[in-house]
PDB file of C-alpha atoms in Angstrom:
ATOM      1  CA  MET I   1     -13.206  -6.589   8.850  1.00  0.00           C
ATOM      2  CA  GLU I   2     -12.209  -4.463   6.247  1.00  0.00           C
ATOM      3  CA  THR I   3     -14.227  -1.363   5.294  1.00  0.00           C
ATOM      4  CA  ASP I   4     -15.232  -0.824   1.390  1.00  0.00           C
ATOM      5  CA  GLN I   5     -12.585   1.982   1.141  1.00  0.00           C
ATOM      6  CA  GLU I   6     -10.208  -0.370   2.551  1.00  0.00           C
ATOM      7  CA  GLU I   7     -10.719  -3.094  -0.193  1.00  0.00           C
ATOM      8  CA  LEU I   8     -10.816  -0.155  -2.777  1.00  0.00           C
ATOM      9  CA  VAL I   9      -6.919   0.333  -1.352  1.00  0.00           C
ATOM     10  CA  TRP I  10      -5.613  -2.896  -1.626  1.00  0.00           C
ATOM     11  CA  ASP I  11      -7.377  -4.056  -5.136  1.00  0.00           C
ATOM     12  CA  ALA I  12      -5.771  -0.798  -6.284  1.00  0.00           C
ATOM     13  CA  LEU I  13      -2.550  -1.939  -5.132  1.00  0.00           C
ATOM     14  CA  GLY I  14      -2.941  -5.419  -6.411  1.00  0.00           C
ATOM     15  CA  ASP I  15      -1.520  -4.030  -9.759  1.00  0.00           C
ATOM     16  CA  ARG I  16       2.202  -3.915 -10.084  1.00  0.00           C
ATOM     17  CA  THR I  17       1.980  -0.514 -12.800  1.00  0.00           C
ATOM     18  CA  ARG I  18      -0.405   1.104  -9.743  1.00  0.00           C
ATOM     19  CA  ARG I  19       2.495   0.042  -7.264  1.00  0.00           C
ATOM     20  CA  GLU I  20       5.190   1.573  -9.196  1.00  0.00           C
ATOM     21  CA  ILE I  21       2.905   4.825  -9.696  1.00  0.00           C
ATOM     22  CA  VAL I  22       2.619   5.054  -5.879  1.00  0.00           C
ATOM     23  CA  LEU I  23       6.628   4.568  -5.608  1.00  0.00           C
ATOM     24  CA  ARG I  24       7.168   7.407  -8.051  1.00  0.00           C
ATOM     25  CA  LEU I  25       4.701   9.886  -6.175  1.00  0.00           C
ATOM     26  CA  SER I  26       6.216   8.959  -2.793  1.00  0.00           C
ATOM     27  CA  GLU I  27       9.373  10.778  -4.145  1.00  0.00           C
ATOM     28  CA  SER I  28       7.493  13.718  -5.679  1.00  0.00           C
ATOM     29  CA  PRO I  29       4.498  14.898  -7.101  1.00  0.00           C
ATOM     30  CA  ARG I  30       4.345  14.209 -11.039  1.00  0.00           C
ATOM     31  CA  ALA I  31       2.420  14.872 -13.987  1.00  0.00           C
ATOM     32  CA  VAL I  32       1.108  12.106 -16.261  1.00  0.00           C
ATOM     33  CA  GLY I  33       3.757  12.635 -18.734  1.00  0.00           C
ATOM     34  CA  GLU I  34       6.694  12.382 -16.152  1.00  0.00           C
ATOM     35  CA  LEU I  35       5.115   9.161 -14.684  1.00  0.00           C
ATOM     36  CA  ALA I  36       4.520   7.804 -18.290  1.00  0.00           C
ATOM     37  CA  ALA I  37       8.265   8.083 -19.059  1.00  0.00           C
ATOM     38  CA  TYR I  38       9.267   5.489 -15.910  1.00  0.00           C
ATOM     39  CA  LEU I  39       6.446   3.049 -17.130  1.00  0.00           C
ATOM     40  CA  PRO I  40       6.043   0.783 -20.011  1.00  0.00           C
ATOM     41  CA  VAL I  41       2.802   1.908 -20.582  1.00  0.00           C
ATOM     42  CA  SER I  42       1.135   4.474 -22.490  1.00  0.00           C
ATOM     43  CA  ARG I  43       0.178   8.005 -20.979  1.00  0.00           C
ATOM     44  CA  SER I  44      -3.783   6.904 -21.527  1.00  0.00           C
ATOM     45  CA  ALA I  45      -2.912   3.834 -19.476  1.00  0.00           C
ATOM     46  CA  VAL I  46      -1.314   6.100 -16.807  1.00  0.00           C
ATOM     47  CA  SER I  47      -4.478   8.024 -16.528  1.00  0.00           C
ATOM     48  CA  GLN I  48      -6.537   5.230 -16.060  1.00  0.00           C
ATOM     49  CA  HIS I  49      -4.297   3.875 -13.398  1.00  0.00           C
ATOM     50  CA  LEU I  50      -4.086   7.416 -11.717  1.00  0.00           C
ATOM     51  CA  LYS I  51      -8.055   7.010 -11.665  1.00  0.00           C
ATOM     52  CA  VAL I  52      -8.082   3.800  -9.838  1.00  0.00           C
ATOM     53  CA  LEU I  53      -5.742   5.251  -7.481  1.00  0.00           C
ATOM     54  CA  LYS I  54      -8.078   8.346  -7.083  1.00  0.00           C
ATOM     55  CA  ASP I  55     -10.976   6.255  -6.697  1.00  0.00           C
ATOM     56  CA  ALA I  56      -9.254   4.477  -3.574  1.00  0.00           C
ATOM     57  CA  GLY I  57      -8.582   7.726  -2.188  1.00  0.00           C
ATOM     58  CA  LEU I  58      -4.771   6.966  -2.308  1.00  0.00           C
ATOM     59  CA  VAL I  59      -3.601   9.975  -4.654  1.00  0.00           C
ATOM     60  CA  ALA I  60      -5.141  13.445  -5.574  1.00  0.00           C
ATOM     61  CA  GLU I  61      -4.524  15.813  -7.960  1.00  0.00           C
ATOM     62  CA  GLN I  62      -4.094  19.698  -8.353  1.00  0.00           C
ATOM     63  CA  ALA I  63      -4.230  21.957 -11.414  1.00  0.00           C
ATOM     64  CA  ALA I  64      -1.007  23.880 -12.703  1.00  0.00           C
ATOM     65  CA  GLY I  65      -2.156  25.791 -15.817  1.00  0.00           C
ATOM     66  CA  THR I  66      -3.013  23.135 -17.951  1.00  0.00           C
ATOM     67  CA  ARG I  67      -1.609  20.284 -16.148  1.00  0.00           C
ATOM     68  CA  ARG I  68      -2.865  17.949 -13.371  1.00  0.00           C
ATOM     69  CA  ILE I  69      -0.280  17.313 -10.568  1.00  0.00           C
ATOM     70  CA  TYR I  70      -0.682  14.386  -8.810  1.00  0.00           C
ATOM     71  CA  HIS I  71       0.525  13.455  -5.397  1.00  0.00           C
ATOM     72  CA  LEU I  72      -0.116  10.747  -2.491  1.00  0.00           C
ATOM     73  CA  ASN I  73      -2.974  11.478  -0.381  1.00  0.00           C
ATOM     74  CA  GLU I  74      -0.936  11.818   3.011  1.00  0.00           C
ATOM     75  CA  ALA I  75      -4.154  10.700   4.915  1.00  0.00           C
ATOM     76  CA  ALA I  76      -4.608   7.498   3.130  1.00  0.00           C
ATOM     77  CA  VAL I  77      -1.107   6.350   3.191  1.00  0.00           C
ATOM     78  CA  LEU I  78      -1.028   7.008   6.810  1.00  0.00           C
ATOM     79  CA  ALA I  79      -4.009   4.735   7.134  1.00  0.00           C
ATOM     80  CA  LEU I  80      -2.569   1.832   5.083  1.00  0.00           C
ATOM     81  CA  ARG I  81       0.503   1.989   7.199  1.00  0.00           C
ATOM     82  CA  ASP I  82      -1.894   1.920  10.221  1.00  0.00           C
ATOM     83  CA  GLN I  83      -3.321  -1.339   8.628  1.00  0.00           C
ATOM     84  CA  LEU I  84      -0.023  -3.082   7.887  1.00  0.00           C
ATOM     85  CA  ASP I  85       1.352  -2.101  11.556  1.00  0.00           C
ATOM     86  CA  THR I  86      -2.087  -4.102  12.715  1.00  0.00           C
ATOM     87  CA  PHE I  87      -1.097  -7.037  10.812  1.00  0.00           C
ATOM     88  CA  TRP I  88       2.287  -7.261  11.492  1.00  0.00           C
ATOM     89  CA  ASN I  89       1.874  -6.717  15.175  1.00  0.00           C
ATOM     90  CA  ARG I  90      -0.789  -9.650  15.390  1.00  0.00           C
ATOM     91  CA  ALA I  91       1.263 -12.035  13.144  1.00  0.00           C
ATOM     92  CA  LEU I  92       4.326 -11.149  15.438  1.00  0.00           C
ATOM     93  CA  SER I  93       2.559 -11.568  18.744  1.00  0.00           C
ATOM     94  CA  GLY I  94       0.821 -14.960  17.064  1.00  0.00           C
ATOM     95  CA  PHE I  95       4.294 -16.218  15.913  1.00  0.00           C
ATOM     96  CA  HIS I  96       5.512 -15.324  19.989  1.00  0.00           C
ATOM     97  CA  ASP I  97       2.679 -17.117  21.278  1.00  0.00           C
ATOM     98  CA  LEU I  98       3.443 -20.366  19.153  1.00  0.00           C
ATOM     99  CA  VAL I  99       7.244 -20.189  20.031  1.00  0.00           C
ATOM    100  CA  GLU I 100       6.319 -19.687  23.550  1.00  0.00           C
ATOM    101  CA  GLN I 101       3.777 -22.625  23.533  1.00  0.00           C
ATOM    102  CA  SER I 102       6.178 -24.617  21.749  1.00  0.00           C
ATOM    103  CA  GLN I 103       9.000 -24.249  24.402  1.00  0.00           C
ATOM    104  CA  LYS I 104       6.410 -25.275  27.267  1.00  0.00           C
ATOM    105  CA  ASP I 105       5.516 -28.363  25.463  1.00  0.00           C
ATOM    106  CA  ARG I 106       9.188 -29.046  25.218  1.00  0.00           C
ATOM    107  CA  ARG I 107      10.093 -28.669  28.844  1.00  0.00           C
ATOM    108  CA  ALA I 108       6.740 -30.431  29.757  1.00  0.00           C
ATOM    109  CA  LEU I 109       7.927 -33.535  27.704  1.00  0.00           C
ATOM    110  CA  ALA I 110      11.503 -33.169  29.230  1.00  0.00           C
ATOM    111  CA  ARG I 111      10.225 -33.928  32.520  1.00  0.00           C
TER     112      ARG I 111
END
């Protein structure tokens, strides 16, 4: 069962622009203007997307003079990775079990 925080993370990543922001921040920390240069939205829209990502815990900010520099929250990214690993491990295990059962069924029919 997902926690409220996990749900916030997945909801935040459900938007294409926010996924692009996360991708850009995975390369290096950036200010709003730098992020906006890569995106087809205004600086104001980027700020709103960053707020959603911050509320989800995926992004943090640091003051650098009059600018705010945004970066990924490493702990949140690692937690997301762990969720994805768990999901895929379960899916692959289920697939493996299905294949094994199918092979057993075929052998039983061949007898």
